[in-house]
CSV table of C-alpha atoms in Angstrom, one decimal:
chain,number,residue,atom,x,y,z
A,1,MET,CA,-16.6,15.3,27.7
A,2,SER,CA,-20.3,14.6,28.1
A,3,GLN,CA,-19.7,11.1,26.8
A,4,MET,CA,-18.2,10.2,30.1
A,5,SER,CA,-21.4,10.4,32.0
A,6,ALA,CA,-22.9,8.0,29.4
A,7,LEU,CA,-20.2,5.5,30.0
A,8,ASN,CA,-20.3,6.0,33.7
A,9,ASP,CA,-22.8,3.8,35.5
A,10,GLY,CA,-22.1,5.7,38.7
A,11,SER,CA,-19.8,3.1,40.2
A,12,LEU,CA,-16.9,3.3,37.8
A,13,SER,CA,-13.6,3.5,39.6
A,14,PRO,CA,-11.3,6.5,39.0
A,15,LEU,CA,-8.9,4.0,37.4
A,16,SER,CA,-11.6,2.9,34.9
A,17,GLN,CA,-12.5,6.5,34.3
A,18,ARG,CA,-9.0,7.5,33.5
A,19,ALA,CA,-8.5,4.4,31.3
A,20,SER,CA,-11.7,5.4,29.5
A,21,ARG,CA,-10.4,8.8,28.9
A,22,CYS,CA,-7.2,7.5,27.6
A,23,PHE,CA,-9.0,5.3,25.2
A,24,ASP,CA,-11.1,8.1,24.0
A,25,ASN,CA,-8.0,10.2,23.3
A,26,LEU,CA,-6.5,7.3,21.3
A,27,LEU,CA,-9.7,6.9,19.4
A,28,GLU,CA,-9.9,10.5,18.6
A,29,SER,CA,-6.4,10.5,17.2
A,30,ILE,CA,-7.3,7.6,15.0
A,31,ILE,CA,-10.5,9.3,13.9
A,32,VAL,CA,-8.6,12.4,12.9
A,33,ASP,CA,-6.1,10.2,11.0
A,34,VAL,CA,-8.9,8.6,9.0
A,35,ALA,CA,-10.6,11.9,8.4
A,36,SER,CA,-7.4,13.4,7.2
A,37,GLU,CA,-6.7,10.5,4.8
A,38,CYS,CA,-10.2,10.6,3.4
A,39,HIS,CA,-10.0,14.4,3.0
A,40,ARG,CA,-6.8,13.9,1.0
A,41,ILE,CA,-8.5,11.2,-1.1
A,42,ALA,CA,-11.5,13.4,-1.7
A,43,ARG,CA,-9.5,16.4,-2.7
A,44,LEU,CA,-7.2,14.6,-5.0
A,45,GLY,CA,-10.0,12.7,-6.6
A,46,LEU,CA,-8.4,9.4,-5.8
A,47,ASP,CA,-11.7,7.7,-5.1
A,48,ARG,CA,-12.9,8.9,-8.4
A,49,ASN,CA,-10.0,7.3,-10.1
A,50,LEU,CA,-10.8,4.0,-8.5
A,51,GLU,CA,-14.3,4.3,-9.7
A,52,GLU,CA,-13.2,5.0,-13.2
A,53,GLU,CA,-10.8,2.2,-13.2
A,54,GLU,CA,-13.5,-0.2,-12.2
A,55,GLU,CA,-15.7,1.2,-14.9
A,56,GLU,CA,-13.0,0.7,-17.5
A,57,LEU,CA,-12.5,-2.9,-16.4
A,58,ARG,CA,-16.2,-3.5,-16.7
A,59,LEU,CA,-16.3,-1.9,-20.1
A,60,SER,CA,-13.4,-4.0,-21.3
A,61,ALA,CA,-15.1,-7.1,-19.9
A,62,GLN,CA,-18.2,-6.1,-21.9
A,63,ALA,CA,-16.1,-5.7,-25.0
A,64,ARG,CA,-14.7,-9.1,-24.5
A,65,VAL,CA,-18.1,-10.6,-24.2
A,66,ALA,CA,-19.6,-8.7,-27.2
A,67,ASP,CA,-16.8,-9.7,-29.5
A,68,PRO,CA,-18.1,-12.4,-31.8
A,69,GLY,CA,-14.8,-13.3,-33.3
A,70,SER,CA,-13.5,-15.3,-30.4
A,71,SER,CA,-12.5,-18.6,-31.8
A,72,GLY,CA,-12.5,-20.6,-28.6
A,73,GLU,CA,-9.3,-19.1,-27.4
A,74,SER,CA,-11.2,-16.4,-25.6
A,75,ASN,CA,-8.6,-14.8,-23.3
A,76,SER,CA,-7.8,-11.2,-22.6
A,77,LYS,CA,-6.0,-10.8,-25.9
A,78,ASN,CA,-9.3,-11.0,-27.8
A,79,VAL,CA,-10.5,-7.5,-26.9
A,80,ILE,CA,-11.5,-4.7,-29.1
A,81,ASP,CA,-8.8,-2.1,-28.9
A,82,ILE,CA,-9.2,1.6,-29.1
A,83,PHE,CA,-9.2,1.6,-32.9
A,84,GLY,CA,-12.0,-0.9,-33.0
A,85,GLN,CA,-9.8,-3.7,-34.2
A,86,THR,CA,-9.7,-7.2,-32.8
A,87,HIS,CA,-6.7,-9.4,-32.9
A,88,PRO,CA,-6.7,-13.1,-32.7
A,89,ALA,CA,-5.4,-14.5,-29.5
A,90,ILE,CA,-2.4,-16.2,-31.1
A,91,ALA,CA,-0.7,-14.3,-33.9
A,92,SER,CA,-0.8,-16.6,-36.9
A,93,GLU,CA,1.3,-14.8,-39.5
A,94,THR,CA,4.3,-16.8,-40.8
A,95,PHE,CA,7.7,-15.4,-41.7
A,96,ASP,CA,11.2,-16.6,-41.8
A,97,CYS,CA,13.5,-16.6,-38.8
A,98,MET,CA,16.4,-14.3,-39.5
A,99,ASN,CA,18.7,-16.5,-37.4
A,100,CYS,CA,18.1,-20.0,-38.8
A,101,GLY,CA,16.1,-19.2,-41.8
A,102,ARG,CA,13.2,-21.5,-41.0
A,103,PRO,CA,9.6,-20.4,-41.5
A,104,VAL,CA,8.1,-19.7,-38.2
A,105,THR,CA,4.7,-18.7,-36.8
A,106,ALA,CA,4.7,-15.3,-35.2
A,107,GLY,CA,3.0,-16.5,-32.1
A,108,ARG,CA,5.7,-19.1,-31.7
A,109,PHE,CA,8.6,-16.9,-32.5
A,110,ALA,CA,9.7,-16.2,-29.0
A,111,PRO,CA,10.0,-19.9,-28.0
A,112,HIS,CA,11.6,-20.6,-31.3
A,113,LEU,CA,14.2,-17.9,-30.7
A,114,GLU,CA,14.9,-19.5,-27.3
A,115,LYS,CA,16.0,-22.7,-28.9
A,116,CYS,CA,17.4,-21.1,-32.0
A,117,MET,CA,19.6,-18.6,-30.3
A,118,GLY,CA,20.3,-20.6,-27.3
A,119,LYS,CA,18.9,-18.6,-24.5
A,120,GLY,CA,16.5,-21.3,-23.3
A,121,ARG,CA,17.4,-23.9,-20.7
A,122,LYS,CA,16.3,-27.0,-22.6
A,123,ALA,CA,18.2,-26.4,-25.8
A,124,ARG,CA,21.5,-26.0,-24.2
A,125,THR,CA,23.2,-29.0,-25.6
A,126,LYS,CA,22.4,-27.9,-29.1
A,127,VAL,CA,23.7,-24.5,-28.4
A,128,THR,CA,27.0,-25.1,-26.6
A,129,ARG,CA,28.5,-24.6,-30.0
A,130,SER,CA,27.7,-20.9,-30.1
A,131,SER,CA,28.4,-20.4,-26.4
A,132,THR,CA,31.9,-22.0,-26.9
A,133,ILE,CA,32.4,-19.6,-29.8
A,134,ALA,CA,31.4,-16.7,-27.6
A,135,ARG,CA,33.7,-17.8,-24.9
A,136,ASN,CA,36.6,-18.2,-27.2
A,137,ARG,CA,35.8,-14.8,-28.6
A,138,HIS,CA,36.0,-13.0,-25.4
A,139,SER,CA,38.9,-14.9,-24.1
A,140,ARG,CA,40.7,-13.2,-27.0
A,141,GLY,CA,39.7,-9.9,-25.4
A,142,SER,CA,36.6,-9.1,-27.3
A,143,PRO,CA,34.9,-5.8,-26.3
A,144,VAL,CA,31.9,-7.8,-25.1
A,145,THR,CA,33.7,-8.4,-21.8
A,146,VAL,CA,33.3,-4.7,-21.0
A,147,TYR,CA,29.5,-5.1,-20.7
A,148,ALA,CA,29.6,-7.6,-17.9
A,149,PRO,CA,32.9,-7.5,-16.1
A,150,TYR,CA,31.5,-9.3,-13.1
A,151,SER,CA,30.2,-12.3,-15.0
A,152,ASN,CA,33.5,-12.5,-16.8
A,153,ALA,CA,35.3,-12.8,-13.5
A,154,THR,CA,33.2,-15.6,-12.3
A,155,ASN,CA,33.5,-17.2,-15.7
A,156,SER,CA,37.2,-17.7,-15.4
A,157,SER,CA,37.0,-19.0,-11.9
A,158,ARG,CA,34.1,-21.4,-12.4
A,159,VAL,CA,34.3,-22.9,-15.8
A,160,SER,CA,32.3,-26.0,-15.3
A,161,ASN,CA,29.4,-24.2,-13.6
A,162,GLY,CA,26.1,-23.6,-15.2
A,163,THR,CA,26.6,-19.9,-14.6
A,164,THR,CA,29.3,-19.8,-17.2
A,165,ARG,CA,27.1,-21.1,-19.8
A,166,THR,CA,24.3,-18.7,-19.1
A,167,ALA,CA,26.7,-15.8,-19.3
A,168,GLY,CA,28.1,-17.3,-22.5
A,169,GLU,CA,24.7,-17.5,-24.0
A,170,GLU,CA,24.1,-13.8,-23.2
A,171,TYR,CA,27.3,-12.9,-24.9
A,172,GLY,CA,26.1,-15.0,-27.8
A,173,ASP,CA,23.7,-12.2,-28.6
A,174,PHE,CA,26.4,-9.6,-28.7
A,175,THR,CA,28.7,-11.7,-30.8
A,176,PHE,CA,25.9,-12.1,-33.4
A,177,GLU,CA,25.5,-8.4,-33.6
A,178,GLU,CA,29.2,-7.9,-34.0
A,179,SER,CA,29.3,-10.3,-36.9
B,1,MET,CA,-11.4,53.7,27.0
B,2,ARG,CA,-11.8,51.7,23.9
B,3,ALA,CA,-13.3,48.3,24.1
B,4,SER,CA,-10.2,46.8,22.5
B,5,ILE,CA,-8.2,47.8,25.5
B,6,ASN,CA,-10.3,45.7,27.7
B,7,ARG,CA,-8.8,42.4,26.9
B,8,PRO,CA,-10.9,39.4,27.8
B,9,PRO,CA,-9.3,37.4,30.5
B,10,THR,CA,-6.6,34.9,29.3
B,11,PRO,CA,-8.5,31.8,28.5
B,12,ASN,CA,-8.0,29.1,31.1
B,13,PRO,CA,-6.6,26.0,29.5
B,14,ASP,CA,-8.2,23.9,32.2
B,15,GLU,CA,-11.7,23.2,31.1
B,16,GLU,CA,-12.2,21.1,34.1
B,17,PRO,CA,-11.4,21.1,37.8
B,18,GLU,CA,-7.6,21.6,38.0
B,19,LYS,CA,-6.7,18.5,39.9
B,20,GLU,CA,-8.3,16.0,37.5
B,21,LEU,CA,-6.8,17.5,34.4
B,22,SER,CA,-3.3,17.6,35.7
B,23,VAL,CA,-3.5,13.9,36.6
B,24,GLN,CA,-4.6,13.2,33.1
B,25,GLU,CA,-1.7,15.3,31.8
B,26,ILE,CA,0.7,13.3,33.9
B,27,ILE,CA,-0.8,10.1,32.6
B,28,ASN,CA,-0.4,11.3,29.1
B,29,ILE,CA,3.2,12.2,29.7
B,30,LYS,CA,3.9,8.9,31.2
B,31,LEU,CA,2.2,7.1,28.3
B,32,ILE,CA,4.3,9.0,25.8
B,33,GLU,CA,7.6,8.7,27.7
B,34,SER,CA,7.3,5.0,28.2
B,35,GLY,CA,6.4,4.5,24.6
B,36,GLU,CA,3.2,2.8,25.6
B,37,LYS,CA,1.1,5.4,23.9
B,38,GLU,CA,2.5,4.5,20.6
B,39,LYS,CA,2.1,0.8,21.2
B,40,LEU,CA,-1.5,1.4,22.2
B,41,MET,CA,-2.2,3.5,19.1
B,42,GLU,CA,-0.7,0.8,16.9
B,43,LEU,CA,-2.7,-1.9,18.6
B,44,LEU,CA,-6.0,0.1,18.3
B,45,ARG,CA,-5.3,1.0,14.7
B,46,GLU,CA,-4.6,-2.6,13.8
B,47,ARG,CA,-7.8,-3.9,15.5
B,48,LEU,CA,-9.9,-1.3,13.9
B,49,ILE,CA,-8.6,-2.1,10.5
B,50,GLU,CA,-9.1,-5.8,11.1
B,51,CYS,CA,-12.7,-5.5,12.0
B,52,GLY,CA,-13.5,-3.2,9.1
B,53,TRP,CA,-14.2,-0.2,11.2
B,54,ARG,CA,-11.7,1.9,9.2
B,55,ASP,CA,-13.4,0.9,5.9
B,56,GLU,CA,-16.8,1.9,7.3
B,57,MET,CA,-15.5,5.3,8.3
B,58,LYS,CA,-13.9,5.7,4.9
B,59,ALA,CA,-17.1,4.8,3.2
B,60,LEU,CA,-18.9,7.4,5.3
B,61,CYS,CA,-16.4,10.0,4.3
B,62,ARG,CA,-16.6,9.1,0.6
B,63,ALA,CA,-20.4,9.4,0.7
B,64,TYR,CA,-20.2,12.7,2.4
B,65,ALA,CA,-17.6,14.0,0.0
B,66,ARG,CA,-19.7,12.9,-2.9
B,67,LYS,CA,-22.8,14.7,-1.6
B,68,LYS,CA,-21.1,17.9,-0.6
B,69,GLY,CA,-18.7,18.0,-3.5
B,70,ARG,CA,-15.2,16.7,-3.0
B,71,ASN,CA,-13.6,20.1,-3.1
B,72,ASN,CA,-15.9,21.5,-0.5
B,73,VAL,CA,-14.8,19.1,2.2
B,74,THR,CA,-12.7,20.0,5.1
B,75,VAL,CA,-10.9,17.7,7.6
B,76,ASP,CA,-13.1,19.1,10.4
B,77,ASP,CA,-16.2,18.3,8.4
B,78,LEU,CA,-15.1,14.7,8.1
B,79,VAL,CA,-14.1,14.4,11.7
B,80,GLN,CA,-17.6,15.6,12.7
B,81,VAL,CA,-19.1,13.2,10.3
B,82,ILE,CA,-17.4,10.1,11.5
B,83,THR,CA,-16.9,10.8,15.2
B,84,PRO,CA,-20.4,9.9,16.5
B,85,LYS,CA,-20.6,6.7,14.5
B,86,GLY,CA,-17.0,6.0,15.0
B,87,ARG,CA,-17.2,6.0,18.7
B,88,ALA,CA,-20.4,4.0,18.7
B,89,THR,CA,-19.2,1.2,16.4
B,90,VAL,CA,-15.9,0.3,18.0
B,91,PRO,CA,-16.4,-3.4,18.8
B,92,ASP,CA,-16.7,-4.2,22.4
B,93,SER,CA,-13.9,-6.7,22.3
B,94,VAL,CA,-11.5,-4.2,20.9
B,95,LYS,CA,-12.5,-1.6,23.5
B,96,ALA,CA,-12.2,-4.1,26.3
B,97,GLU,CA,-8.7,-5.2,25.1
B,98,LEU,CA,-7.5,-1.6,25.0
B,99,LEU,CA,-9.0,-0.7,28.3
B,100,GLN,CA,-7.4,-3.7,29.9
B,101,ARG,CA,-4.0,-2.7,28.6
B,102,ILE,CA,-4.5,0.9,29.7
B,103,ARG,CA,-5.6,-0.1,33.1
B,104,SER,CA,-2.6,-2.4,33.6
B,105,PHE,CA,-0.3,0.4,32.5
B,106,LEU,CA,-1.9,2.8,34.9
B,107,THR,CA,-1.5,0.5,37.8
B,108,SER,CA,2.0,-0.4,36.9
B,109,VAL,CA,3.3,3.1,36.7
B,110,PRO,CA,3.5,5.1,39.9
B,111,LEU,CA,1.5,8.3,39.6
B,112,GLU,CA,2.5,10.6,42.4
B,113,ALA,CA,-0.4,12.9,41.9
B,114,LEU,CA,-2.8,10.1,42.8
């Protein structure tokens, strides 16, 4: 390798020379690795994909900025979609909850359901009723137990535990469907 | 006699004076056997990633691929593209660290041919 004479100031010990050659070999392997990876990226067009993704992000950011209808709640939900429609950040339609019958805002439906159907942590006291019902149901051998045999086992052994209640709340969903 | 019958002499794998090359081969074997070569590779790879060298090389490759057309690129092309700059831009500290480790390996392992 002609490179060696460039590195060699004439007084380089054989040890250093050999070390230098080893280093060059290592470096060459790594260069080939990098070249190979870049070759793959080039042939598969992966760098192109990255570019396009960045472009799309930029375009969607533009769309966000250009949208005049943002009512102060300008977050990522206020973008123009592919049909050219914009949707308000928080869905404001009102309908009646099919569980409790109360009128509810669409955007608040999920948190409402949490309390309403007893899946959430906070509303547990209100909900122990339905979880008790669920537990009674499947102590009578309801098919619900088939779905989660493991939880059922722990249920019977750890009654006072919080785990029980969570499992019970899950079963709550099933029992509603059954009825 | 046809020219094809006159085979060219079997190419000599030794490009350099025999003695030096065989020492180098021994060194290489010892490096691999002891597992030190792999450690050195990992170390070098890590350092080169940390200092951004790898990203620089990838950028060079990308630019070259864009110019030449990404389906016209070969691995050899890319190796040729990045080798000169690659060798030149290895940080001195990285090189020194690796050389130090190699040297201590070479002195610790008895090389009979020496």
